[in-house]
Amino acid sequence: MNLRLIPLLLLISVALASAPIALAQDKGSVDPTPLPPLANPNDPKLGAKELFGRKVLPAAKPTRVVGFYAKGCIAGAKALPINGETWQVMRLSRNRNWAHPDMVALLERLSAKAHKDAGWPGILVGDMSQPRGGPMFTGHASHQVGLDADVWLTPMPDRQLSRNEREAMSAVMMVRSDRLDIDPHAWTPNHLSVIRDAAREPSVQRIFVNAAIKKALCREAKGDRSWLSKVRPMYGHDYHFHIRIKCPAGSSDCESQPEPSDGEGCSTSDLAYWFKDSVLHPKPPAEPPKPKPPMTLAQMPAACREVLAAPDAKQ
Ligand SMILES: [Zn+2]
């Protein structure tokens, strides 16, 4: 990473401590350095991300979602194949194309709809979850239980991307430089169509987009607008949108989240917070805040220990 960027990123992550942004456009490497083994994996202060981030394969157990979107894990996750007829997975070096089988099926279905309804060759899929879920080294407070996925707001090109391109290619910025609206040179009615297709899926609970994108959806949605209630403004999400599905049926260890209210969330007062100058351009804190200690395994649901300890699933 460019060293000059670090203070800026720190600032952003401080401002958004409760909701770190996922930088879909961060580049990866086709040949990432493997993480060194842990000197003391049983250290109670160790960040759980150190344990989950070292798992290369899912737990060989029946599929089980444990905990909450931002504090949990998953056993028996499934990989979204890196190439489909109407999708490709990006940033393969992150090994984050794992999810609950319902999410994998949803992305496959949605990619076909994007092809049919928006005329895109397909979708580019960003981060889903790690093989056993859990907290990550970079980005995302959520994405921990295999029920969250990021989809780029850039159509899939009409050819198979190389591994190198999947690490280096950037998504297209959708938000205008003053951050008050979408960039009309980048945003198209097809973007609305893809987001609407996702929001209309019954299993989808919420979709997160930048507030400028929400504003554009509110302005442009015609006919049935009920799907807008699921689309919520969130920090970041200028380059991708985030799909969150409900706890799948029978997932008794999955902690659900209240349903979004029925309103469209399109009124001036609904959106006012997001366009306040202090939110668009947060002031740097007077003193650099102390870094928060990472979430430890002891702070996570107890069943995540079993998920970590299970043998690797055969792929
Ligand atoms: Zn996300």
PDB file of C-alpha atoms and ligand atoms in Angstrom:
ATOM      1  CA  MET A   1       0.000   0.000   0.000  1.00  0.00           C
ATOM      2  CA  ASN A   2       1.104   3.535  -0.728  1.00  0.00           C
ATOM      3  CA  LEU A   3       2.525   4.779   2.561  1.00  0.00           C
ATOM      4  CA  ARG A   4       1.100   8.239   2.093  1.00  0.00           C
ATOM      5  CA  LEU A   5      -2.336   6.712   2.029  1.00  0.00           C
ATOM      6  CA  ILE A   6      -2.050   5.220   5.482  1.00  0.00           C
ATOM      7  CA  PRO A   7      -2.787   8.371   7.525  1.00  0.00           C
ATOM      8  CA  LEU A   8      -5.786   9.008   5.316  1.00  0.00           C
ATOM      9  CA  LEU A   9      -7.039   5.450   5.694  1.00  0.00           C
ATOM     10  CA  LEU A  10      -6.503   5.602   9.436  1.00  0.00           C
ATOM     11  CA  LEU A  11      -8.541   8.762   9.562  1.00  0.00           C
ATOM     12  CA  ILE A  12     -11.322   7.208   7.585  1.00  0.00           C
ATOM     13  CA  SER A  13     -11.315   4.089   9.702  1.00  0.00           C
ATOM     14  CA  VAL A  14     -11.351   6.154  12.873  1.00  0.00           C
ATOM     15  CA  ALA A  15     -14.283   8.167  11.613  1.00  0.00           C
ATOM     16  CA  LEU A  16     -16.094   4.990  10.737  1.00  0.00           C
ATOM     17  CA  ALA A  17     -14.950   2.882  13.657  1.00  0.00           C
ATOM     18  CA  SER A  18     -18.290   1.123  13.875  1.00  0.00           C
ATOM     19  CA  ALA A  19     -18.524   0.491  10.148  1.00  0.00           C
ATOM     20  CA  PRO A  20     -15.135   0.138   8.464  1.00  0.00           C
ATOM     21  CA  ILE A  21     -15.436   0.613   4.751  1.00  0.00           C
ATOM     22  CA  ALA A  22     -14.569  -2.167   2.404  1.00  0.00           C
ATOM     23  CA  LEU A  23     -12.152  -0.841  -0.120  1.00  0.00           C
ATOM     24  CA  ALA A  24     -13.135  -2.947  -3.104  1.00  0.00           C
ATOM     25  CA  GLN A  25     -10.643  -1.017  -5.171  1.00  0.00           C
ATOM     26  CA  ASP A  26      -7.668  -1.980  -2.979  1.00  0.00           C
ATOM     27  CA  LYS A  27      -5.389  -4.036  -5.140  1.00  0.00           C
ATOM     28  CA  GLY A  28      -4.171  -7.525  -4.313  1.00  0.00           C
ATOM     29  CA  SER A  29      -1.333  -9.716  -5.469  1.00  0.00           C
ATOM     30  CA  VAL A  30      -1.439 -12.905  -7.532  1.00  0.00           C
ATOM     31  CA  ASP A  31       1.299 -14.216  -5.275  1.00  0.00           C
ATOM     32  CA  PRO A  32       0.395 -13.141  -1.732  1.00  0.00           C
ATOM     33  CA  THR A  33       2.892 -13.802   1.053  1.00  0.00           C
ATOM     34  CA  PRO A  34       1.505 -16.567   3.269  1.00  0.00           C
ATOM     35  CA  LEU A  35       0.880 -15.586   6.873  1.00  0.00           C
ATOM     36  CA  PRO A  36       3.574 -16.818   9.271  1.00  0.00           C
ATOM     37  CA  PRO A  37       2.470 -19.428  11.844  1.00  0.00           C
ATOM     38  CA  LEU A  38       1.318 -17.997  15.160  1.00  0.00           C
ATOM     39  CA  ALA A  39       3.845 -18.146  17.995  1.00  0.00           C
ATOM     40  CA  ASN A  40       1.117 -18.447  20.594  1.00  0.00           C
ATOM     41  CA  PRO A  41      -2.252 -19.334  19.088  1.00  0.00           C
ATOM     42  CA  ASN A  42      -3.802 -19.726  22.547  1.00  0.00           C
ATOM     43  CA  ASP A  43      -2.939 -16.212  23.720  1.00  0.00           C
ATOM     44  CA  PRO A  44      -6.271 -14.931  25.116  1.00  0.00           C
ATOM     45  CA  LYS A  45      -5.538 -11.432  23.789  1.00  0.00           C
ATOM     46  CA  LEU A  46      -4.974 -12.674  20.259  1.00  0.00           C
ATOM     47  CA  GLY A  47      -7.335 -11.161  17.686  1.00  0.00           C
ATOM     48  CA  ALA A  48      -9.733 -13.782  16.352  1.00  0.00           C
ATOM     49  CA  LYS A  49      -8.914 -12.456  12.865  1.00  0.00           C
ATOM     50  CA  GLU A  50      -5.481 -14.064  13.272  1.00  0.00           C
ATOM     51  CA  LEU A  51      -7.145 -17.472  13.649  1.00  0.00           C
ATOM     52  CA  PHE A  52      -9.896 -17.118  11.054  1.00  0.00           C
ATOM     53  CA  GLY A  53      -7.580 -15.377   8.590  1.00  0.00           C
ATOM     54  CA  ARG A  54      -5.306 -18.438   8.542  1.00  0.00           C
ATOM     55  CA  LYS A  55      -8.012 -20.928   7.590  1.00  0.00           C
ATOM     56  CA  VAL A  56      -7.775 -21.789   3.940  1.00  0.00           C
ATOM     57  CA  LEU A  57     -10.720 -24.195   3.776  1.00  0.00           C
ATOM     58  CA  PRO A  58     -14.164 -24.456   5.397  1.00  0.00           C
ATOM     59  CA  ALA A  59     -14.875 -26.620   8.436  1.00  0.00           C
ATOM     60  CA  ALA A  60     -15.850 -30.163   7.448  1.00  0.00           C
ATOM     61  CA  LYS A  61     -19.196 -29.978   9.222  1.00  0.00           C
ATOM     62  CA  PRO A  62     -22.796 -29.534   8.167  1.00  0.00           C
ATOM     63  CA  THR A  63     -23.612 -25.953   7.232  1.00  0.00           C
ATOM     64  CA  ARG A  64     -24.175 -23.901  10.359  1.00  0.00           C
ATOM     65  CA  VAL A  65     -24.334 -20.145  10.793  1.00  0.00           C
ATOM     66  CA  VAL A  66     -23.151 -19.071  14.245  1.00  0.00           C
ATOM     67  CA  GLY A  67     -23.721 -15.595  15.668  1.00  0.00           C
ATOM     68  CA  PHE A  68     -24.283 -12.189  14.124  1.00  0.00           C
ATOM     69  CA  TYR A  69     -23.199 -10.585  10.837  1.00  0.00           C
ATOM     70  CA  ALA A  70     -20.482  -8.654  12.670  1.00  0.00           C
ATOM     71  CA  LYS A  71     -19.587 -11.281  15.305  1.00  0.00           C
ATOM     72  CA  GLY A  72     -19.752 -14.880  14.227  1.00  0.00           C
ATOM     73  CA  CYS A  73     -18.566 -17.638  11.960  1.00  0.00           C
ATOM     74  CA  ILE A  74     -19.811 -20.359   9.640  1.00  0.00           C
ATOM     75  CA  ALA A  75     -19.208 -24.088   9.266  1.00  0.00           C
ATOM     76  CA  GLY A  76     -19.746 -25.912   5.985  1.00  0.00           C
ATOM     77  CA  ALA A  77     -19.449 -22.794   3.834  1.00  0.00           C
ATOM     78  CA  LYS A  78     -19.514 -23.199   0.086  1.00  0.00           C
ATOM     79  CA  ALA A  79     -17.347 -21.431  -2.500  1.00  0.00           C
ATOM     80  CA  LEU A  80     -18.795 -19.399  -5.321  1.00  0.00           C
ATOM     81  CA  PRO A  81     -16.920 -20.813  -8.353  1.00  0.00           C
ATOM     82  CA  ILE A  82     -14.510 -18.148  -9.579  1.00  0.00           C
ATOM     83  CA  ASN A  83     -15.972 -18.264 -13.097  1.00  0.00           C
ATOM     84  CA  GLY A  84     -19.600 -18.652 -14.058  1.00  0.00           C
ATOM     85  CA  GLU A  85     -21.460 -17.954 -17.238  1.00  0.00           C
ATOM     86  CA  THR A  86     -22.585 -14.589 -15.872  1.00  0.00           C
ATOM     87  CA  TRP A  87     -20.172 -13.856 -13.028  1.00  0.00           C
ATOM     88  CA  GLN A  88     -16.491 -13.702 -12.096  1.00  0.00           C
ATOM     89  CA  VAL A  89     -14.919 -13.443  -8.665  1.00  0.00           C
ATOM     90  CA  MET A  90     -12.442 -10.616  -8.054  1.00  0.00           C
ATOM     91  CA  ARG A  91      -9.386 -10.369  -5.729  1.00  0.00           C
ATOM     92  CA  LEU A  92      -8.876 -14.135  -5.590  1.00  0.00           C
ATOM     93  CA  SER A  93      -5.847 -13.676  -3.322  1.00  0.00           C
ATOM     94  CA  ARG A  94      -8.200 -12.721  -0.485  1.00  0.00           C
ATOM     95  CA  ASN A  95      -9.892 -16.155  -0.502  1.00  0.00           C
ATOM     96  CA  ARG A  96     -13.181 -14.560   0.469  1.00  0.00           C
ATOM     97  CA  ASN A  97     -15.516 -16.197  -2.036  1.00  0.00           C
ATOM     98  CA  TRP A  98     -17.143 -18.383   0.663  1.00  0.00           C
ATOM     99  CA  ALA A  99     -20.676 -18.175   1.997  1.00  0.00           C
ATOM    100  CA  HIS A 100     -23.770 -20.012   3.082  1.00  0.00           C
ATOM    101  CA  PRO A 101     -25.019 -22.129   0.141  1.00  0.00           C
ATOM    102  CA  ASP A 102     -28.141 -19.895  -0.035  1.00  0.00           C
ATOM    103  CA  MET A 103     -25.928 -16.865  -0.693  1.00  0.00           C
ATOM    104  CA  VAL A 104     -23.955 -18.713  -3.347  1.00  0.00           C
ATOM    105  CA  ALA A 105     -27.208 -19.677  -5.069  1.00  0.00           C
ATOM    106  CA  LEU A 106     -28.499 -16.110  -4.771  1.00  0.00           C
ATOM    107  CA  LEU A 107     -25.410 -14.635  -6.453  1.00  0.00           C
ATOM    108  CA  GLU A 108     -25.632 -17.150  -9.279  1.00  0.00           C
ATOM    109  CA  ARG A 109     -29.316 -16.336  -9.791  1.00  0.00           C
ATOM    110  CA  LEU A 110     -28.743 -12.606  -9.529  1.00  0.00           C
ATOM    111  CA  SER A 111     -25.932 -12.683 -12.070  1.00  0.00           C
ATOM    112  CA  ALA A 112     -28.280 -14.283 -14.612  1.00  0.00           C
ATOM    113  CA  LYS A 113     -30.864 -11.589 -13.890  1.00  0.00           C
ATOM    114  CA  ALA A 114     -28.270  -8.821 -14.328  1.00  0.00           C
ATOM    115  CA  HIS A 115     -27.483 -10.324 -17.696  1.00  0.00           C
ATOM    116  CA  LYS A 116     -31.140 -10.506 -18.692  1.00  0.00           C
ATOM    117  CA  ASP A 117     -32.501  -7.304 -17.144  1.00  0.00           C
ATOM    118  CA  ALA A 118     -29.534  -4.910 -17.335  1.00  0.00           C
ATOM    119  CA  GLY A 119     -27.847  -6.369 -20.390  1.00  0.00           C
ATOM    120  CA  TRP A 120     -24.600  -6.742 -18.463  1.00  0.00           C
ATOM    121  CA  PRO A 121     -22.429  -9.684 -19.554  1.00  0.00           C
ATOM    122  CA  GLY A 122     -22.513 -10.523 -15.854  1.00  0.00           C
ATOM    123  CA  ILE A 123     -21.491  -9.321 -12.400  1.00  0.00           C
ATOM    124  CA  LEU A 124     -18.143  -9.002 -10.664  1.00  0.00           C
ATOM    125  CA  VAL A 125     -18.272 -10.392  -7.142  1.00  0.00           C
ATOM    126  CA  GLY A 126     -16.065  -8.870  -4.448  1.00  0.00           C
ATOM    127  CA  ASP A 127     -15.689  -9.984  -0.858  1.00  0.00           C
ATOM    128  CA  MET A 128     -18.027 -12.592   0.574  1.00  0.00           C
ATOM    129  CA  SER A 129     -16.704 -14.375   3.701  1.00  0.00           C
ATOM    130  CA  GLN A 130     -13.588 -16.253   4.701  1.00  0.00           C
ATOM    131  CA  PRO A 131     -13.777 -20.077   4.524  1.00  0.00           C
ATOM    132  CA  ARG A 132     -14.916 -20.213   8.171  1.00  0.00           C
ATOM    133  CA  GLY A 133     -16.180 -16.648   8.341  1.00  0.00           C
ATOM    134  CA  GLY A 134     -15.058 -14.667  11.365  1.00  0.00           C
ATOM    135  CA  PRO A 135     -13.349 -11.270  11.520  1.00  0.00           C
ATOM    136  CA  MET A 136     -10.927 -10.278   8.755  1.00  0.00           C
ATOM    137  CA  PHE A 137      -7.564  -8.551   8.648  1.00  0.00           C
ATOM    138  CA  THR A 138      -8.844  -5.827   6.327  1.00  0.00           C
ATOM    139  CA  GLY A 139     -12.131  -4.074   5.636  1.00  0.00           C
ATOM    140  CA  HIS A 140     -15.575  -5.133   6.833  1.00  0.00           C
ATOM    141  CA  ALA A 141     -16.922  -5.316  10.349  1.00  0.00           C
ATOM    142  CA  SER A 142     -19.561  -7.699   8.985  1.00  0.00           C
ATOM    143  CA  HIS A 143     -19.235 -10.477   6.367  1.00  0.00           C
ATOM    144  CA  GLN A 144     -18.540 -12.870   9.282  1.00  0.00           C
ATOM    145  CA  VAL A 145     -21.291 -15.466   8.936  1.00  0.00           C
ATOM    146  CA  GLY A 146     -21.506 -16.162   5.201  1.00  0.00           C
ATOM    147  CA  LEU A 147     -24.624 -14.030   4.700  1.00  0.00           C
ATOM    148  CA  ASP A 148     -23.025 -10.861   3.241  1.00  0.00           C
ATOM    149  CA  ALA A 149     -21.572 -10.280  -0.231  1.00  0.00           C
ATOM    150  CA  ASP A 150     -20.227  -7.303  -2.171  1.00  0.00           C
ATOM    151  CA  VAL A 151     -21.065  -6.896  -5.841  1.00  0.00           C
ATOM    152  CA  TRP A 152     -19.163  -4.384  -7.923  1.00  0.00           C
ATOM    153  CA  LEU A 153     -21.060  -1.559  -9.561  1.00  0.00           C
ATOM    154  CA  THR A 154     -18.960  -2.266 -12.642  1.00  0.00           C
ATOM    155  CA  PRO A 155     -20.336  -4.711 -15.215  1.00  0.00           C
ATOM    156  CA  MET A 156     -18.364  -7.862 -15.875  1.00  0.00           C
ATOM    157  CA  PRO A 157     -16.376  -7.463 -19.103  1.00  0.00           C
ATOM    158  CA  ASP A 158     -17.389  -9.737 -21.951  1.00  0.00           C
ATOM    159  CA  ARG A 159     -14.357 -12.004 -21.508  1.00  0.00           C
ATOM    160  CA  GLN A 160     -12.610 -13.952 -18.793  1.00  0.00           C
ATOM    161  CA  LEU A 161     -10.338 -11.754 -16.692  1.00  0.00           C
ATOM    162  CA  SER A 162      -6.828 -12.987 -15.935  1.00  0.00           C
ATOM    163  CA  ARG A 163      -5.798 -13.616 -12.336  1.00  0.00           C
ATOM    164  CA  ASN A 164      -3.659 -10.521 -12.515  1.00  0.00           C
ATOM    165  CA  GLU A 165      -6.526  -8.358 -13.759  1.00  0.00           C
ATOM    166  CA  ARG A 166      -8.691  -9.626 -10.921  1.00  0.00           C
ATOM    167  CA  GLU A 167      -6.148  -8.297  -8.425  1.00  0.00           C
ATOM    168  CA  ALA A 168      -5.361  -5.031 -10.179  1.00  0.00           C
ATOM    169  CA  MET A 169      -8.552  -3.896 -11.904  1.00  0.00           C
ATOM    170  CA  SER A 170     -10.401  -1.038 -10.225  1.00  0.00           C
ATOM    171  CA  ALA A 171     -14.126  -0.674  -9.860  1.00  0.00           C
ATOM    172  CA  VAL A 172     -15.724   2.481 -11.233  1.00  0.00           C
ATOM    173  CA  MET A 173     -16.485   5.299  -8.778  1.00  0.00           C
ATOM    174  CA  MET A 174     -20.211   6.022  -8.861  1.00  0.00           C
ATOM    175  CA  VAL A 175     -20.300   9.088  -6.611  1.00  0.00           C
ATOM    176  CA  ARG A 176     -19.734  12.649  -7.853  1.00  0.00           C
ATOM    177  CA  SER A 177     -16.692  14.421  -6.427  1.00  0.00           C
ATOM    178  CA  ASP A 178     -18.819  16.701  -4.202  1.00  0.00           C
ATOM    179  CA  ARG A 179     -20.415  13.484  -2.837  1.00  0.00           C
ATOM    180  CA  LEU A 180     -23.911  14.975  -3.063  1.00  0.00           C
ATOM    181  CA  ASP A 181     -25.094  12.821  -5.957  1.00  0.00           C
ATOM    182  CA  ILE A 182     -24.067  10.078  -8.360  1.00  0.00           C
ATOM    183  CA  ASP A 183     -21.598  10.783 -11.152  1.00  0.00           C
ATOM    184  CA  PRO A 184     -23.837  11.020 -14.227  1.00  0.00           C
ATOM    185  CA  HIS A 185     -20.964   9.837 -16.425  1.00  0.00           C
ATOM    186  CA  ALA A 186     -20.730   6.580 -14.492  1.00  0.00           C
ATOM    187  CA  TRP A 187     -24.261   5.829 -13.281  1.00  0.00           C
ATOM    188  CA  THR A 188     -26.777   4.254 -15.680  1.00  0.00           C
ATOM    189  CA  PRO A 189     -30.356   2.938 -15.476  1.00  0.00           C
ATOM    190  CA  ASN A 190     -28.805  -0.537 -15.608  1.00  0.00           C
ATOM    191  CA  HIS A 191     -27.225   0.029 -12.203  1.00  0.00           C
ATOM    192  CA  LEU A 192     -30.687   0.648 -10.817  1.00  0.00           C
ATOM    193  CA  SER A 193     -31.911  -2.517 -12.489  1.00  0.00           C
ATOM    194  CA  VAL A 194     -29.190  -4.695 -10.921  1.00  0.00           C
ATOM    195  CA  ILE A 195     -29.721  -3.263  -7.431  1.00  0.00           C
ATOM    196  CA  ARG A 196     -33.507  -3.616  -7.794  1.00  0.00           C
ATOM    197  CA  ASP A 197     -33.171  -7.255  -8.849  1.00  0.00           C
ATOM    198  CA  ALA A 198     -31.124  -7.905  -5.715  1.00  0.00           C
ATOM    199  CA  ALA A 199     -33.537  -6.044  -3.426  1.00  0.00           C
ATOM    200  CA  ARG A 200     -36.507  -7.966  -4.809  1.00  0.00           C
ATOM    201  CA  GLU A 201     -35.046 -11.310  -3.791  1.00  0.00           C
ATOM    202  CA  PRO A 202     -37.183 -12.473  -0.835  1.00  0.00           C
ATOM    203  CA  SER A 203     -34.178 -13.714   1.154  1.00  0.00           C
ATOM    204  CA  VAL A 204     -32.413 -10.350   0.927  1.00  0.00           C
ATOM    205  CA  GLN A 205     -32.749  -8.385   4.125  1.00  0.00           C
ATOM    206  CA  ARG A 206     -30.775  -5.234   3.374  1.00  0.00           C
ATOM    207  CA  ILE A 207     -28.683  -3.724   0.660  1.00  0.00           C
ATOM    208  CA  PHE A 208     -26.088  -1.093   1.493  1.00  0.00           C
ATOM    209  CA  VAL A 209     -25.164   1.636  -0.976  1.00  0.00           C
ATOM    210  CA  ASN A 210     -23.615   5.076  -0.703  1.00  0.00           C
ATOM    211  CA  ALA A 211     -26.186   7.741   0.183  1.00  0.00           C
ATOM    212  CA  ALA A 212     -25.712   9.424  -3.201  1.00  0.00           C
ATOM    213  CA  ILE A 213     -26.714   6.150  -4.850  1.00  0.00           C
ATOM    214  CA  LYS A 214     -29.744   5.828  -2.588  1.00  0.00           C
ATOM    215  CA  LYS A 215     -30.721   9.346  -3.592  1.00  0.00           C
ATOM    216  CA  ALA A 216     -30.463   8.416  -7.280  1.00  0.00           C
ATOM    217  CA  LEU A 217     -32.514   5.237  -6.769  1.00  0.00           C
ATOM    218  CA  CYS A 218     -35.212   7.261  -4.997  1.00  0.00           C
ATOM    219  CA  ARG A 219     -35.329   9.733  -7.868  1.00  0.00           C
ATOM    220  CA  GLU A 220     -35.310   7.177 -10.670  1.00  0.00           C
ATOM    221  CA  ALA A 221     -37.321   4.175  -9.436  1.00  0.00           C
ATOM    222  CA  LYS A 222     -40.582   3.837 -11.386  1.00  0.00           C
ATOM    223  CA  GLY A 223     -43.621   1.657 -10.718  1.00  0.00           C
ATOM    224  CA  ASP A 224     -43.350  -0.621  -7.709  1.00  0.00           C
ATOM    225  CA  ARG A 225     -41.017   1.098  -5.270  1.00  0.00           C
ATOM    226  CA  SER A 226     -41.475  -1.213  -2.294  1.00  0.00           C
ATOM    227  CA  TRP A 227     -37.972  -2.682  -2.798  1.00  0.00           C
ATOM    228  CA  LEU A 228     -36.448   0.704  -1.893  1.00  0.00           C
ATOM    229  CA  SER A 229     -37.085   0.044   1.805  1.00  0.00           C
ATOM    230  CA  LYS A 230     -34.375  -2.615   1.782  1.00  0.00           C
ATOM    231  CA  VAL A 231     -31.758  -0.322   0.229  1.00  0.00           C
ATOM    232  CA  ARG A 232     -30.014   1.596   2.978  1.00  0.00           C
ATOM    233  CA  PRO A 233     -27.386   4.339   2.862  1.00  0.00           C
ATOM    234  CA  MET A 234     -24.017   3.387   4.324  1.00  0.00           C
ATOM    235  CA  TYR A 235     -20.521   4.850   4.490  1.00  0.00           C
ATOM    236  CA  GLY A 236     -18.283   3.771   1.641  1.00  0.00           C
ATOM    237  CA  HIS A 237     -20.062   1.638  -0.960  1.00  0.00           C
ATOM    238  CA  ASP A 238     -19.168   4.100  -3.712  1.00  0.00           C
ATOM    239  CA  TYR A 239     -17.853   1.323  -5.938  1.00  0.00           C
ATOM    240  CA  HIS A 240     -19.886  -1.695  -4.908  1.00  0.00           C
ATOM    241  CA  PHE A 241     -23.140  -2.579  -3.226  1.00  0.00           C
ATOM    242  CA  HIS A 242     -23.498  -4.941  -0.322  1.00  0.00           C
ATOM    243  CA  ILE A 243     -26.123  -7.684  -0.179  1.00  0.00           C
ATOM    244  CA  ARG A 244     -27.175  -9.103   3.174  1.00  0.00           C
ATOM    245  CA  ILE A 245     -29.525 -12.064   3.439  1.00  0.00           C
ATOM    246  CA  LYS A 246     -31.693 -13.134   6.370  1.00  0.00           C
ATOM    247  CA  CYS A 247     -30.793 -15.987   8.670  1.00  0.00           C
ATOM    248  CA  PRO A 248     -31.585 -19.072   6.557  1.00  0.00           C
ATOM    249  CA  ALA A 249     -34.405 -21.344   7.762  1.00  0.00           C
ATOM    250  CA  GLY A 250     -33.262 -23.781  10.410  1.00  0.00           C
ATOM    251  CA  SER A 251     -30.209 -21.709  11.431  1.00  0.00           C
ATOM    252  CA  SER A 252     -30.969 -21.685  15.141  1.00  0.00           C
ATOM    253  CA  ASP A 253     -27.547 -20.247  16.061  1.00  0.00           C
ATOM    254  CA  CYS A 254     -27.877 -17.353  13.616  1.00  0.00           C
ATOM    255  CA  GLU A 255     -28.660 -14.036  15.279  1.00  0.00           C
ATOM    256  CA  SER A 256     -31.082 -12.082  13.130  1.00  0.00           C
ATOM    257  CA  GLN A 257     -31.422  -8.361  12.676  1.00  0.00           C
ATOM    258  CA  PRO A 258     -34.697  -6.399  12.795  1.00  0.00           C
ATOM    259  CA  GLU A 259     -36.387  -6.017   9.426  1.00  0.00           C
ATOM    260  CA  PRO A 260     -35.938  -2.589   7.850  1.00  0.00           C
ATOM    261  CA  SER A 261     -39.016  -0.380   8.193  1.00  0.00           C
ATOM    262  CA  ASP A 262     -41.476  -0.360   5.297  1.00  0.00           C
ATOM    263  CA  GLY A 263     -40.796   3.250   4.317  1.00  0.00           C
ATOM    264  CA  GLU A 264     -38.877   3.983   1.134  1.00  0.00           C
ATOM    265  CA  GLY A 265     -36.320   6.009   3.071  1.00  0.00           C
ATOM    266  CA  CYS A 266     -36.400   8.609   0.325  1.00  0.00           C
ATOM    267  CA  SER A 267     -37.592  11.749   2.078  1.00  0.00           C
ATOM    268  CA  THR A 268     -35.274  14.700   2.585  1.00  0.00           C
ATOM    269  CA  SER A 269     -35.277  14.054   6.322  1.00  0.00           C
ATOM    270  CA  ASP A 270     -34.455  10.346   5.791  1.00  0.00           C
ATOM    271  CA  LEU A 271     -31.351  11.312   3.845  1.00  0.00           C
ATOM    272  CA  ALA A 272     -30.419  14.540   5.640  1.00  0.00           C
ATOM    273  CA  TYR A 273     -27.946  12.927   8.035  1.00  0.00           C
ATOM    274  CA  TRP A 274     -25.869  11.476   5.207  1.00  0.00           C
ATOM    275  CA  PHE A 275     -25.458  14.779   3.404  1.00  0.00           C
ATOM    276  CA  LYS A 276     -24.444  16.824   6.441  1.00  0.00           C
ATOM    277  CA  ASP A 277     -21.067  18.416   5.903  1.00  0.00           C
ATOM    278  CA  SER A 278     -19.740  16.753   9.052  1.00  0.00           C
ATOM    279  CA  VAL A 279     -20.611  13.342   7.625  1.00  0.00           C
ATOM    280  CA  LEU A 280     -19.432  14.041   4.083  1.00  0.00           C
ATOM    281  CA  HIS A 281     -16.203  15.644   5.246  1.00  0.00           C
ATOM    282  CA  PRO A 282     -15.485  14.448   8.796  1.00  0.00           C
ATOM    283  CA  LYS A 283     -12.992  16.565  10.704  1.00  0.00           C
ATOM    284  CA  PRO A 284      -9.864  14.780  11.844  1.00  0.00           C
ATOM    285  CA  PRO A 285      -9.917  14.104  15.604  1.00  0.00           C
ATOM    286  CA  ALA A 286      -7.811  16.474  17.714  1.00  0.00           C
ATOM    287  CA  GLU A 287      -5.909  13.561  19.171  1.00  0.00           C
ATOM    288  CA  PRO A 288      -5.357  10.249  17.431  1.00  0.00           C
ATOM    289  CA  PRO A 289      -7.640   7.816  19.282  1.00  0.00           C
ATOM    290  CA  LYS A 290      -6.122   4.719  20.819  1.00  0.00           C
ATOM    291  CA  PRO A 291      -6.504   1.701  18.563  1.00  0.00           C
ATOM    292  CA  LYS A 292      -9.231  -0.616  19.805  1.00  0.00           C
ATOM    293  CA  PRO A 293      -8.068  -4.091  20.821  1.00  0.00           C
ATOM    294  CA  PRO A 294      -9.235  -6.662  18.263  1.00  0.00           C
ATOM    295  CA  MET A 295     -12.161  -8.992  18.927  1.00  0.00           C
ATOM    296  CA  THR A 296     -10.875 -12.128  20.622  1.00  0.00           C
ATOM    297  CA  LEU A 297     -12.173 -15.655  20.238  1.00  0.00           C
ATOM    298  CA  ALA A 298     -13.522 -15.501  23.801  1.00  0.00           C
ATOM    299  CA  GLN A 299     -15.743 -12.579  22.774  1.00  0.00           C
ATOM    300  CA  MET A 300     -17.276 -14.604  19.952  1.00  0.00           C
ATOM    301  CA  PRO A 301     -20.053 -17.195  20.223  1.00  0.00           C
ATOM    302  CA  ALA A 302     -18.672 -20.320  21.904  1.00  0.00           C
ATOM    303  CA  ALA A 303     -19.541 -22.561  18.940  1.00  0.00           C
ATOM    304  CA  CYS A 304     -16.985 -20.672  16.823  1.00  0.00           C
ATOM    305  CA  ARG A 305     -14.294 -22.586  18.712  1.00  0.00           C
ATOM    306  CA  GLU A 306     -15.649 -25.829  17.293  1.00  0.00           C
ATOM    307  CA  VAL A 307     -15.835 -24.299  13.845  1.00  0.00           C
ATOM    308  CA  LEU A 308     -12.165 -23.301  14.070  1.00  0.00           C
ATOM    309  CA  ALA A 309     -11.076 -26.646  15.467  1.00  0.00           C
ATOM    310  CA  ALA A 310     -12.868 -28.786  12.861  1.00  0.00           C
ATOM    311  CA  PRO A 311     -10.826 -30.464  10.117  1.00  0.00           C
ATOM    312  CA  ASP A 312     -10.693 -28.931   6.653  1.00  0.00           C
ATOM    313  CA  ALA A 313     -13.496 -29.803   4.296  1.00  0.00           C
ATOM    314  CA  LYS A 314     -12.393 -31.701   1.186  1.00  0.00           C
ATOM    315  CA  GLN A 315     -12.775 -29.571  -1.912  1.00  0.00           C
TER     316      GLN A 315
HETATM  317 ZN    ZN B   1     -19.673  -5.397   2.154  1.00  0.00          ZN
END
